[in-house]
PDB file of N, CA, C and O and ligand atoms in Angstrom:
ATOM      1  N   MET H   1       5.432 -17.742  21.659  1.00 92.00           N
ATOM      2  CA  MET H   1       5.523 -16.391  21.098  1.00 92.00           C
ATOM      3  C   MET H   1       6.797 -15.716  21.636  1.00 92.00           C
ATOM      4  O   MET H   1       7.038 -15.728  22.841  1.00 92.00           O
ATOM      5  N   PRO H   2       7.603 -15.097  20.762  1.00 95.00           N
ATOM      6  CA  PRO H   2       8.849 -14.472  21.246  1.00 95.00           C
ATOM      7  C   PRO H   2       8.575 -13.225  22.080  1.00 95.00           C
ATOM      8  O   PRO H   2       7.576 -12.537  21.889  1.00 95.00           O
ATOM      9  N   THR H   3       9.473 -12.990  23.011  1.00 96.00           N
ATOM     10  CA  THR H   3       9.381 -11.785  23.848  1.00 96.00           C
ATOM     11  C   THR H   3      10.550 -10.866  23.532  1.00 96.00           C
ATOM     12  O   THR H   3      11.676 -11.329  23.399  1.00 96.00           O
ATOM     13  N   VAL H   4      10.262  -9.588  23.386  1.00 94.00           N
ATOM     14  CA  VAL H   4      11.319  -8.611  23.117  1.00 94.00           C
ATOM     15  C   VAL H   4      11.309  -7.593  24.248  1.00 94.00           C
ATOM     16  O   VAL H   4      10.263  -7.056  24.594  1.00 94.00           O
ATOM     17  N   ALA H   5      12.456  -7.362  24.844  1.00 96.00           N
ATOM     18  CA  ALA H   5      12.590  -6.331  25.887  1.00 96.00           C
ATOM     19  C   ALA H   5      13.423  -5.185  25.336  1.00 96.00           C
ATOM     20  O   ALA H   5      14.477  -5.413  24.745  1.00 96.00           O
ATOM     21  N   LEU H   6      12.917  -3.977  25.461  1.00 96.00           N
ATOM     22  CA  LEU H   6      13.712  -2.824  25.044  1.00 96.00           C
ATOM     23  C   LEU H   6      13.364  -1.631  25.918  1.00 96.00           C
ATOM     24  O   LEU H   6      12.296  -1.592  26.533  1.00 96.00           O
ATOM     25  N   HIS H   7      14.295  -0.688  25.950  1.00 97.00           N
ATOM     26  CA  HIS H   7      14.109   0.503  26.768  1.00 97.00           C
ATOM     27  C   HIS H   7      12.970   1.348  26.202  1.00 97.00           C
ATOM     28  O   HIS H   7      12.797   1.441  24.977  1.00 97.00           O
ATOM     29  N   ARG H   8      12.197   1.939  27.111  1.00 96.00           N
ATOM     30  CA  ARG H   8      11.049   2.762  26.704  1.00 96.00           C
ATOM     31  C   ARG H   8      11.445   3.867  25.706  1.00 96.00           C
ATOM     32  O   ARG H   8      10.732   4.114  24.728  1.00 96.00           O
ATOM     33  N   ALA H   9      12.582   4.512  25.957  1.00 96.00           N
ATOM     34  CA  ALA H   9      13.026   5.595  25.072  1.00 96.00           C
ATOM     35  C   ALA H   9      13.329   5.058  23.671  1.00 96.00           C
ATOM     36  O   ALA H   9      13.074   5.725  22.663  1.00 96.00           O
ATOM     37  N   ARG H  10      13.872   3.857  23.607  1.00 97.00           N
ATOM     38  CA  ARG H  10      14.165   3.236  22.308  1.00 97.00           C
ATOM     39  C   ARG H  10      12.858   2.940  21.568  1.00 97.00           C
ATOM     40  O   ARG H  10      12.759   3.166  20.357  1.00 97.00           O
ATOM     41  N   LEU H  11      11.850   2.450  22.293  1.00 95.00           N
ATOM     42  CA  LEU H  11      10.540   2.191  21.680  1.00 95.00           C
ATOM     43  C   LEU H  11       9.948   3.489  21.128  1.00 95.00           C
ATOM     44  O   LEU H  11       9.447   3.528  20.005  1.00 95.00           O
ATOM     45  N   HIS H  12      10.036   4.550  21.920  1.00 92.00           N
ATOM     46  CA  HIS H  12       9.516   5.847  21.461  1.00 92.00           C
ATOM     47  C   HIS H  12      10.220   6.273  20.175  1.00 92.00           C
ATOM     48  O   HIS H  12       9.578   6.742  19.228  1.00 92.00           O
ATOM     49  N   THR H  13      11.531   6.128  20.143  1.00 92.00           N
ATOM     50  CA  THR H  13      12.308   6.522  18.962  1.00 92.00           C
ATOM     51  C   THR H  13      11.885   5.717  17.741  1.00 92.00           C
ATOM     52  O   THR H  13      11.680   6.272  16.659  1.00 92.00           O
ATOM     53  N   LEU H  14      11.725   4.408  17.910  1.00 94.00           N
ATOM     54  CA  LEU H  14      11.324   3.550  16.785  1.00 94.00           C
ATOM     55  C   LEU H  14       9.946   3.945  16.263  1.00 94.00           C
ATOM     56  O   LEU H  14       9.724   4.018  15.052  1.00 94.00           O
ATOM     57  N   LEU H  15       9.013   4.218  17.177  1.00 93.00           N
ATOM     58  CA  LEU H  15       7.660   4.597  16.759  1.00 93.00           C
ATOM     59  C   LEU H  15       7.673   5.947  16.044  1.00 93.00           C
ATOM     60  O   LEU H  15       7.016   6.116  15.010  1.00 93.00           O
ATOM     61  N   LEU H  16       8.428   6.898  16.580  1.00 91.00           N
ATOM     62  CA  LEU H  16       8.508   8.223  15.956  1.00 91.00           C
ATOM     63  C   LEU H  16       9.134   8.145  14.567  1.00 91.00           C
ATOM     64  O   LEU H  16       8.684   8.803  13.625  1.00 91.00           O
ATOM     65  N   GLU H  17      10.177   7.320  14.432  1.00 92.00           N
ATOM     66  CA  GLU H  17      10.810   7.157  13.124  1.00 92.00           C
ATOM     67  C   GLU H  17       9.850   6.527  12.125  1.00 92.00           C
ATOM     68  O   GLU H  17       9.849   6.865  10.942  1.00 92.00           O
ATOM     69  N   ALA H  18       9.004   5.617  12.611  1.00 95.00           N
ATOM     70  CA  ALA H  18       8.086   4.906  11.709  1.00 95.00           C
ATOM     71  C   ALA H  18       6.996   5.825  11.160  1.00 95.00           C
ATOM     72  O   ALA H  18       6.568   5.663  10.018  1.00 95.00           O
ATOM     73  N   ILE H  19       6.533   6.787  11.961  1.00 93.00           N
ATOM     74  CA  ILE H  19       5.431   7.639  11.485  1.00 93.00           C
ATOM     75  C   ILE H  19       5.911   8.938  10.844  1.00 93.00           C
ATOM     76  O   ILE H  19       5.117   9.648  10.243  1.00 93.00           O
ATOM     77  N   GLY H  20       7.186   9.249  10.967  1.00 85.00           N
ATOM     78  CA  GLY H  20       7.712  10.428  10.286  1.00 85.00           C
ATOM     79  C   GLY H  20       7.582  11.694  11.102  1.00 85.00           C
ATOM     80  O   GLY H  20       6.952  11.723  12.167  1.00 85.00           O
ATOM     81  N   ASP H  21       8.158  12.748  10.544  1.00 79.00           N
ATOM     82  CA  ASP H  21       8.178  14.048  11.230  1.00 79.00           C
ATOM     83  C   ASP H  21       6.810  14.705  11.230  1.00 79.00           C
ATOM     84  O   ASP H  21       5.963  14.414  10.410  1.00 79.00           O
ATOM     85  N   ARG H  22       6.622  15.625  12.157  1.00 80.00           N
ATOM     86  CA  ARG H  22       5.465  16.526  12.191  1.00 80.00           C
ATOM     87  C   ARG H  22       4.142  15.823  12.460  1.00 80.00           C
ATOM     88  O   ARG H  22       3.076  16.334  12.125  1.00 80.00           O
ATOM     89  N   VAL H  23       4.189  14.635  13.035  1.00 86.00           N
ATOM     90  CA  VAL H  23       2.954  13.940  13.392  1.00 86.00           C
ATOM     91  C   VAL H  23       2.700  14.077  14.894  1.00 86.00           C
ATOM     92  O   VAL H  23       1.614  14.467  15.305  1.00 86.00           O
ATOM     93  N   VAL H  24       3.722  13.780  15.700  1.00 87.00           N
ATOM     94  CA  VAL H  24       3.592  13.901  17.142  1.00 87.00           C
ATOM     95  C   VAL H  24       3.973  15.308  17.564  1.00 87.00           C
ATOM     96  O   VAL H  24       5.034  15.815  17.188  1.00 87.00           O
ATOM     97  N   ARG H  25       3.095  15.934  18.323  1.00 85.00           N
ATOM     98  CA  ARG H  25       3.346  17.294  18.817  1.00 85.00           C
ATOM     99  C   ARG H  25       3.439  17.225  20.333  1.00 85.00           C
ATOM    100  O   ARG H  25       2.554  16.680  20.979  1.00 85.00           O
ATOM    101  N   THR H  26       4.469  17.798  20.893  1.00 85.00           N
ATOM    102  CA  THR H  26       4.623  17.809  22.345  1.00 85.00           C
ATOM    103  C   THR H  26       4.374  19.221  22.883  1.00 85.00           C
ATOM    104  O   THR H  26       4.249  20.176  22.116  1.00 85.00           O
ATOM    105  N   ASN H  27       4.324  19.315  24.217  1.00 89.00           N
ATOM    106  CA  ASN H  27       4.096  20.618  24.876  1.00 89.00           C
ATOM    107  C   ASN H  27       2.797  21.287  24.433  1.00 89.00           C
ATOM    108  O   ASN H  27       2.767  22.507  24.220  1.00 89.00           O
ATOM    109  N   GLN H  28       1.750  20.472  24.267  1.00 90.00           N
ATOM    110  CA  GLN H  28       0.435  21.018  23.963  1.00 90.00           C
ATOM    111  C   GLN H  28      -0.538  20.441  24.989  1.00 90.00           C
ATOM    112  O   GLN H  28      -0.755  19.225  25.019  1.00 90.00           O
ATOM    113  N   ARG H  29      -1.096  21.260  25.852  1.00 92.00           N
ATOM    114  CA  ARG H  29      -2.069  20.786  26.835  1.00 92.00           C
ATOM    115  C   ARG H  29      -3.476  21.066  26.314  1.00 92.00           C
ATOM    116  O   ARG H  29      -3.824  22.212  26.042  1.00 92.00           O
ATOM    117  N   VAL H  30      -4.246  19.991  26.163  1.00 93.00           N
ATOM    118  CA  VAL H  30      -5.619  20.144  25.697  1.00 93.00           C
ATOM    119  C   VAL H  30      -6.491  20.563  26.880  1.00 93.00           C
ATOM    120  O   VAL H  30      -6.474  19.918  27.934  1.00 93.00           O
ATOM    121  N   VAL H  31      -7.241  21.633  26.713  1.00 92.00           N
ATOM    122  CA  VAL H  31      -8.098  22.128  27.802  1.00 92.00           C
ATOM    123  C   VAL H  31      -9.579  21.920  27.496  1.00 92.00           C
ATOM    124  O   VAL H  31     -10.435  22.127  28.354  1.00 92.00           O
ATOM    125  N   GLY H  32      -9.882  21.488  26.281  1.00 91.00           N
ATOM    126  CA  GLY H  32     -11.276  21.228  25.937  1.00 91.00           C
ATOM    127  C   GLY H  32     -11.380  20.743  24.517  1.00 91.00           C
ATOM    128  O   GLY H  32     -10.387  20.708  23.782  1.00 91.00           O
ATOM    129  N   CYS H  33     -12.577  20.316  24.148  1.00 92.00           N
ATOM    130  CA  CYS H  33     -12.792  19.957  22.753  1.00 92.00           C
ATOM    131  C   CYS H  33     -14.213  20.335  22.356  1.00 92.00           C
ATOM    132  O   CYS H  33     -15.109  20.418  23.200  1.00 92.00           O
ATOM    133  N   GLU H  34     -14.366  20.584  21.082  1.00 92.00           N
ATOM    134  CA  GLU H  34     -15.659  21.011  20.552  1.00 92.00           C
ATOM    135  C   GLU H  34     -16.014  20.126  19.375  1.00 92.00           C
ATOM    136  O   GLU H  34     -15.166  19.835  18.533  1.00 92.00           O
ATOM    137  N   GLN H  35     -17.267  19.689  19.345  1.00 90.00           N
ATOM    138  CA  GLN H  35     -17.746  18.885  18.226  1.00 90.00           C
ATOM    139  C   GLN H  35     -18.634  19.745  17.350  1.00 90.00           C
ATOM    140  O   GLN H  35     -19.474  20.490  17.866  1.00 90.00           O
ATOM    141  N   HIS H  36     -18.437  19.647  16.052  1.00 89.00           N
ATOM    142  CA  HIS H  36     -19.290  20.384  15.132  1.00 89.00           C
ATOM    143  C   HIS H  36     -19.380  19.606  13.836  1.00 89.00           C
ATOM    144  O   HIS H  36     -18.380  19.333  13.192  1.00 89.00           O
ATOM    145  N   GLN H  37     -20.598  19.215  13.519  1.00 89.00           N
ATOM    146  CA  GLN H  37     -20.874  18.388  12.339  1.00 89.00           C
ATOM    147  C   GLN H  37     -19.971  17.158  12.343  1.00 89.00           C
ATOM    148  O   GLN H  37     -19.964  16.405  13.288  1.00 89.00           O
ATOM    149  N   GLU H  38     -19.176  16.961  11.300  1.00 92.00           N
ATOM    150  CA  GLU H  38     -18.370  15.743  11.197  1.00 92.00           C
ATOM    151  C   GLU H  38     -16.961  15.930  11.743  1.00 92.00           C
ATOM    152  O   GLU H  38     -16.129  15.038  11.610  1.00 92.00           O
ATOM    153  N   LYS H  39     -16.680  17.079  12.358  1.00 94.00           N
ATOM    154  CA  LYS H  39     -15.319  17.371  12.802  1.00 94.00           C
ATOM    155  C   LYS H  39     -15.280  17.562  14.318  1.00 94.00           C
ATOM    156  O   LYS H  39     -16.295  17.810  14.958  1.00 94.00           O
ATOM    157  N   VAL H  40     -14.077  17.459  14.853  1.00 93.00           N
ATOM    158  CA  VAL H  40     -13.870  17.760  16.269  1.00 93.00           C
ATOM    159  C   VAL H  40     -12.635  18.658  16.373  1.00 93.00           C
ATOM    160  O   VAL H  40     -11.682  18.513  15.611  1.00 93.00           O
ATOM    161  N   THR H  41     -12.686  19.593  17.320  1.00 94.00           N
ATOM    162  CA  THR H  41     -11.565  20.512  17.502  1.00 94.00           C
ATOM    163  C   THR H  41     -11.033  20.361  18.922  1.00 94.00           C
ATOM    164  O   THR H  41     -11.788  20.477  19.891  1.00 94.00           O
ATOM    165  N   ALA H  42      -9.736  20.088  19.023  1.00 93.00           N
ATOM    166  CA  ALA H  42      -9.066  20.088  20.322  1.00 93.00           C
ATOM    167  C   ALA H  42      -8.606  21.513  20.593  1.00 93.00           C
ATOM    168  O   ALA H  42      -7.934  22.125  19.763  1.00 93.00           O
ATOM    169  N   VAL H  43      -8.989  22.030  21.756  1.00 94.00           N
ATOM    170  CA  VAL H  43      -8.616  23.392  22.124  1.00 94.00           C
ATOM    171  C   VAL H  43      -7.436  23.309  23.101  1.00 94.00           C
ATOM    172  O   VAL H  43      -7.531  22.664  24.150  1.00 94.00           O
ATOM    173  N   CYS H  44      -6.324  23.940  22.739  1.00 94.00           N
ATOM    174  CA  CYS H  44      -5.099  23.847  23.537  1.00 94.00           C
ATOM    175  C   CYS H  44      -4.934  25.068  24.438  1.00 94.00           C
ATOM    176  O   CYS H  44      -5.444  26.157  24.128  1.00 94.00           O
ATOM    177  N   ALA H  45      -4.205  24.869  25.529  1.00 95.00           N
ATOM    178  CA  ALA H  45      -3.945  25.965  26.466  1.00 95.00           C
ATOM    179  C   ALA H  45      -3.198  27.104  25.788  1.00 95.00           C
ATOM    180  O   ALA H  45      -3.317  28.261  26.184  1.00 95.00           O
ATOM    181  N   SER H  46      -2.429  26.774  24.756  1.00 95.00           N
ATOM    182  CA  SER H  46      -1.670  27.791  24.014  1.00 95.00           C
ATOM    183  C   SER H  46      -2.570  28.682  23.176  1.00 95.00           C
ATOM    184  O   SER H  46      -2.119  29.692  22.650  1.00 95.00           O
ATOM    185  N   GLY H  47      -3.843  28.255  23.032  1.00 95.00           N
ATOM    186  CA  GLY H  47      -4.766  28.994  22.175  1.00 95.00           C
ATOM    187  C   GLY H  47      -4.915  28.343  20.810  1.00 95.00           C
ATOM    188  O   GLY H  47      -5.831  28.657  20.056  1.00 95.00           O
ATOM    189  N   GLU H  48      -4.007  27.428  20.512  1.00 94.00           N
ATOM    190  CA  GLU H  48      -4.102  26.744  19.214  1.00 94.00           C
ATOM    191  C   GLU H  48      -5.317  25.822  19.196  1.00 94.00           C
ATOM    192  O   GLU H  48      -5.677  25.207  20.200  1.00 94.00           O
ATOM    193  N   ARG H  49      -5.955  25.714  18.054  1.00 95.00           N
ATOM    194  CA  ARG H  49      -7.104  24.839  17.863  1.00 95.00           C
ATOM    195  C   ARG H  49      -6.744  23.840  16.772  1.00 95.00           C
ATOM    196  O   ARG H  49      -6.338  24.229  15.678  1.00 95.00           O
ATOM    197  N   ILE H  50      -6.889  22.562  17.083  1.00 93.00           N
ATOM    198  CA  ILE H  50      -6.493  21.520  16.135  1.00 93.00           C
ATOM    199  C   ILE H  50      -7.743  20.763  15.714  1.00 93.00           C
ATOM    200  O   ILE H  50      -8.386  20.098  16.537  1.00 93.00           O
ATOM    201  N   GLU H  51      -8.089  20.881  14.431  1.00 94.00           N
ATOM    202  CA  GLU H  51      -9.302  20.243  13.932  1.00 94.00           C
ATOM    203  C   GLU H  51      -8.957  18.896  13.305  1.00 94.00           C
ATOM    204  O   GLU H  51      -7.947  18.751  12.632  1.00 94.00           O
ATOM    205  N   ALA H  52      -9.843  17.907  13.539  1.00 93.00           N
ATOM    206  CA  ALA H  52      -9.606  16.572  12.991  1.00 93.00           C
ATOM    207  C   ALA H  52     -10.938  15.851  12.816  1.00 93.00           C
ATOM    208  O   ALA H  52     -11.988  16.320  13.263  1.00 93.00           O
ATOM    209  N   ASP H  53     -10.860  14.690  12.164  1.00 95.00           N
ATOM    210  CA  ASP H  53     -12.055  13.846  12.022  1.00 95.00           C
ATOM    211  C   ASP H  53     -12.335  13.072  13.303  1.00 95.00           C
ATOM    212  O   ASP H  53     -13.467  12.688  13.571  1.00 95.00           O
ATOM    213  N   LEU H  54     -11.278  12.795  14.065  1.00 93.00           N
ATOM    214  CA  LEU H  54     -11.396  11.936  15.247  1.00 93.00           C
ATOM    215  C   LEU H  54     -10.457  12.444  16.335  1.00 93.00           C
ATOM    216  O   LEU H  54      -9.318  12.819  16.041  1.00 93.00           O
ATOM    217  N   LEU H  55     -10.944  12.432  17.561  1.00 91.00           N
ATOM    218  CA  LEU H  55     -10.100  12.804  18.700  1.00 91.00           C
ATOM    219  C   LEU H  55     -10.103  11.642  19.693  1.00 91.00           C
ATOM    220  O   LEU H  55     -11.173  11.226  20.153  1.00 91.00           O
ATOM    221  N   VAL H  56      -8.945  11.098  19.970  1.00 90.00           N
ATOM    222  CA  VAL H  56      -8.803  10.005  20.936  1.00 90.00           C
ATOM    223  C   VAL H  56      -8.258  10.585  22.233  1.00 90.00           C
ATOM    224  O   VAL H  56      -7.183  11.177  22.242  1.00 90.00           O
ATOM    225  N   GLY H  57      -9.010  10.415  23.311  1.00 89.00           N
ATOM    226  CA  GLY H  57      -8.551  10.915  24.604  1.00 89.00           C
ATOM    227  C   GLY H  57      -7.651   9.884  25.270  1.00 89.00           C
ATOM    228  O   GLY H  57      -8.145   8.944  25.883  1.00 89.00           O
ATOM    229  N   ALA H  58      -6.368  10.022  25.120  1.00 89.00           N
ATOM    230  CA  ALA H  58      -5.401   9.100  25.723  1.00 89.00           C
ATOM    231  C   ALA H  58      -4.551   9.866  26.720  1.00 89.00           C
ATOM    232  O   ALA H  58      -3.343   9.665  26.805  1.00 89.00           O
ATOM    233  N   ASP H  59      -5.211  10.768  27.473  1.00 89.00           N
ATOM    234  CA  ASP H  59      -4.470  11.668  28.350  1.00 89.00           C
ATOM    235  C   ASP H  59      -4.576  11.260  29.818  1.00 89.00           C
ATOM    236  O   ASP H  59      -4.521  12.091  30.706  1.00 89.00           O
ATOM    237  N   GLY H  60      -4.688   9.944  30.028  1.00 90.00           N
ATOM    238  CA  GLY H  60      -4.507   9.416  31.374  1.00 90.00           C
ATOM    239  C   GLY H  60      -5.743   9.419  32.256  1.00 90.00           C
ATOM    240  O   GLY H  60      -6.862   9.645  31.810  1.00 90.00           O
ATOM    241  N   LEU H  61      -5.484   9.175  33.536  1.00 89.00           N
ATOM    242  CA  LEU H  61      -6.535   8.927  34.522  1.00 89.00           C
ATOM    243  C   LEU H  61      -7.528  10.077  34.639  1.00 89.00           C
ATOM    244  O   LEU H  61      -8.722   9.868  34.780  1.00 89.00           O
ATOM    245  N   ARG H  62      -7.044  11.299  34.610  1.00 86.00           N
ATOM    246  CA  ARG H  62      -7.926  12.468  34.751  1.00 86.00           C
ATOM    247  C   ARG H  62      -8.130  13.141  33.394  1.00 86.00           C
ATOM    248  O   ARG H  62      -8.045  14.354  33.259  1.00 86.00           O
ATOM    249  N   SER H  63      -8.424  12.319  32.402  1.00 87.00           N
ATOM    250  CA  SER H  63      -8.538  12.772  31.020  1.00 87.00           C
ATOM    251  C   SER H  63      -9.482  13.956  30.854  1.00 87.00           C
ATOM    252  O   SER H  63     -10.585  13.977  31.397  1.00 87.00           O
ATOM    253  N   THR H  64      -9.042  14.925  30.089  1.00 85.00           N
ATOM    254  CA  THR H  64      -9.849  16.105  29.782  1.00 85.00           C
ATOM    255  C   THR H  64     -10.951  15.785  28.779  1.00 85.00           C
ATOM    256  O   THR H  64     -12.050  16.321  28.850  1.00 85.00           O
ATOM    257  N   VAL H  65     -10.660  14.885  27.837  1.00 82.00           N
ATOM    258  CA  VAL H  65     -11.552  14.681  26.696  1.00 82.00           C
ATOM    259  C   VAL H  65     -12.935  14.150  27.085  1.00 82.00           C
ATOM    260  O   VAL H  65     -13.946  14.733  26.671  1.00 82.00           O
ATOM    261  N   PRO H  66     -13.070  13.081  27.892  1.00 80.00           N
ATOM    262  CA  PRO H  66     -14.420  12.602  28.215  1.00 80.00           C
ATOM    263  C   PRO H  66     -15.269  13.652  28.918  1.00 80.00           C
ATOM    264  O   PRO H  66     -16.465  13.774  28.665  1.00 80.00           O
ATOM    265  N   ARG H  67     -14.643  14.447  29.781  1.00 80.00           N
ATOM    266  CA  ARG H  67     -15.395  15.505  30.478  1.00 80.00           C
ATOM    267  C   ARG H  67     -15.891  16.544  29.488  1.00 80.00           C
ATOM    268  O   ARG H  67     -16.960  17.109  29.638  1.00 80.00           O
ATOM    269  N   ALA H  68     -15.105  16.800  28.443  1.00 75.00           N
ATOM    270  CA  ALA H  68     -15.466  17.822  27.471  1.00 75.00           C
ATOM    271  C   ALA H  68     -16.579  17.361  26.530  1.00 75.00           C
ATOM    272  O   ALA H  68     -17.313  18.186  26.002  1.00 75.00           O
ATOM    273  N   VAL H  69     -16.729  16.054  26.315  1.00 73.00           N
ATOM    274  CA  VAL H  69     -17.734  15.577  25.364  1.00 73.00           C
ATOM    275  C   VAL H  69     -18.990  15.048  26.040  1.00 73.00           C
ATOM    276  O   VAL H  69     -19.935  14.702  25.368  1.00 73.00           O
ATOM    277  N   ASP H  70     -19.014  14.965  27.358  1.00 61.00           N
ATOM    278  CA  ASP H  70     -20.203  14.450  28.060  1.00 61.00           C
ATOM    279  C   ASP H  70     -21.410  15.364  27.846  1.00 61.00           C
ATOM    280  O   ASP H  70     -21.297  16.546  27.733  1.00 61.00           O
TER     281      ASP H  70
HETATM  282  C1  LIG X 101       3.880   4.866  40.439  1.00 69.20           C
HETATM  283  C2  LIG X 101       3.182   4.078  39.366  1.00 69.20           C
HETATM  284  C3  LIG X 101       3.672   2.830  39.012  1.00 69.20           C
HETATM  285  C4  LIG X 101       3.042   2.063  38.030  1.00 69.20           C
HETATM  286  N1  LIG X 101       3.564   0.843  37.701  1.00 69.20           N
HETATM  287  C5  LIG X 101       2.985   0.110  36.743  1.00 69.20           C
HETATM  288  C6  LIG X 101       3.541  -1.150  36.351  1.00 69.20           C
HETATM  289  O1  LIG X 101       4.557  -1.609  36.864  1.00 69.20           O
HETATM  290  N2  LIG X 101       2.898  -1.849  35.384  1.00 69.20           N
HETATM  291  C7  LIG X 101       1.767  -1.371  34.772  1.00 69.20           C
HETATM  292  O2  LIG X 101       1.237  -2.060  33.886  1.00 69.20           O
HETATM  293  N3  LIG X 101       1.245  -0.186  35.117  1.00 69.20           N
HETATM  294  C8  LIG X 101       1.803   0.562  36.084  1.00 69.20           C
HETATM  295  N4  LIG X 101       1.251   1.764  36.435  1.00 69.20           N
HETATM  296  C9  LIG X 101       0.030   2.212  35.770  1.00 69.20           C
HETATM  297  C10 LIG X 101       0.352   2.789  34.408  1.00 69.20           C
HETATM  298  O3  LIG X 101       1.315   3.832  34.585  1.00 69.20           O
HETATM  299  C11 LIG X 101      -0.920   3.351  33.824  1.00 69.20           C
HETATM  300  O4  LIG X 101      -1.933   2.381  33.804  1.00 69.20           O
HETATM  301  C12 LIG X 101      -0.659   3.790  32.379  1.00 69.20           C
HETATM  302  O5  LIG X 101       0.408   4.705  32.350  1.00 69.20           O
HETATM  303  C13 LIG X 101      -1.894   4.447  31.811  1.00 69.20           C
HETATM  304  O6  LIG X 101      -1.582   4.809  30.459  1.00 69.20           O
HETATM  305  P1  LIG X 101      -2.351   5.962  29.748  1.00 69.20           P
HETATM  306  O7  LIG X 101      -1.742   6.044  28.379  1.00 69.20           O
HETATM  307  O8  LIG X 101      -3.814   5.736  29.865  1.00 69.20           O
HETATM  308  O9  LIG X 101      -2.046   7.300  30.563  1.00 69.20           O
HETATM  309  P2  LIG X 101      -0.674   8.012  30.932  1.00 69.20           P
HETATM  310  O10 LIG X 101       0.485   7.066  30.888  1.00 69.20           O
HETATM  311  O11 LIG X 101      -0.966   8.738  32.202  1.00 69.20           O
HETATM  312  O12 LIG X 101      -0.444   9.034  29.740  1.00 69.20           O
HETATM  313  C14 LIG X 101      -1.249  10.172  29.600  1.00 69.20           C
HETATM  314  C15 LIG X 101      -0.480  11.217  28.791  1.00 69.20           C
HETATM  315  O13 LIG X 101      -1.350  12.287  28.489  1.00 69.20           O
HETATM  316  C16 LIG X 101      -0.719  13.511  28.798  1.00 69.20           C
HETATM  317  N5  LIG X 101      -1.759  14.472  29.187  1.00 69.20           N
HETATM  318  C17 LIG X 101      -2.455  14.530  30.346  1.00 69.20           C
HETATM  319  N6  LIG X 101      -3.353  15.527  30.331  1.00 69.20           N
HETATM  320  C18 LIG X 101      -3.218  16.111  29.107  1.00 69.20           C
HETATM  321  C19 LIG X 101      -3.871  17.220  28.482  1.00 69.20           C
HETATM  322  N7  LIG X 101      -4.843  17.912  29.091  1.00 69.20           N
HETATM  323  N8  LIG X 101      -3.477  17.559  27.226  1.00 69.20           N
HETATM  324  C20 LIG X 101      -2.497  16.872  26.582  1.00 69.20           C
HETATM  325  N9  LIG X 101      -1.850  15.816  27.130  1.00 69.20           N
HETATM  326  C21 LIG X 101      -2.211  15.453  28.375  1.00 69.20           C
HETATM  327  C22 LIG X 101       0.251  13.204  29.930  1.00 69.20           C
HETATM  328  O14 LIG X 101       1.293  14.169  29.933  1.00 69.20           O
HETATM  329  C23 LIG X 101       0.722  11.817  29.533  1.00 69.20           C
HETATM  330  O15 LIG X 101       1.807  11.897  28.629  1.00 69.20           O
HETATM  331  C24 LIG X 101       1.872   2.542  37.394  1.00 69.20           C
HETATM  332  C25 LIG X 101       1.374   3.824  37.762  1.00 69.20           C
HETATM  333  C26 LIG X 101       2.023   4.585  38.737  1.00 69.20           C
HETATM  334  C27 LIG X 101       1.473   5.940  39.097  1.00 69.20           C
END
């Protein structure tokens, strides 16, 4: 199997280009989440609420999401 080595920043750029603009949002700290019927809402420190069908907690070792849904 071939191995490809590339700089992390280059990988980020390639992934961002592949999914297009306005998909990845930065500078948003999730402080909680709420489940209601078939939807889930991520509550941000900024006060913004982002509703979706699915919320994946990929926020590292001290993830906020599992604590919020327990
Ligand atoms: C010093 C050090 C060296 C390491 N070296 C290696 C190595 O050589 N090889 C290896 O395989 N692993 C290494 N690791 C481990 C590796 O870094 C982790 O296993 C990996 O980064 C975990 O990925 P993750 O996506 O789960 O979390 P993370 O990489 O921690 O990403 C979590 C992301 O979520 C964001 N986030 C956190 N809280 C919130 C919130 N409330 N709202 C919104 N966003 C939030 C963070 O800003 C971050 O961008 C190392 C770790 C450390 C600390």
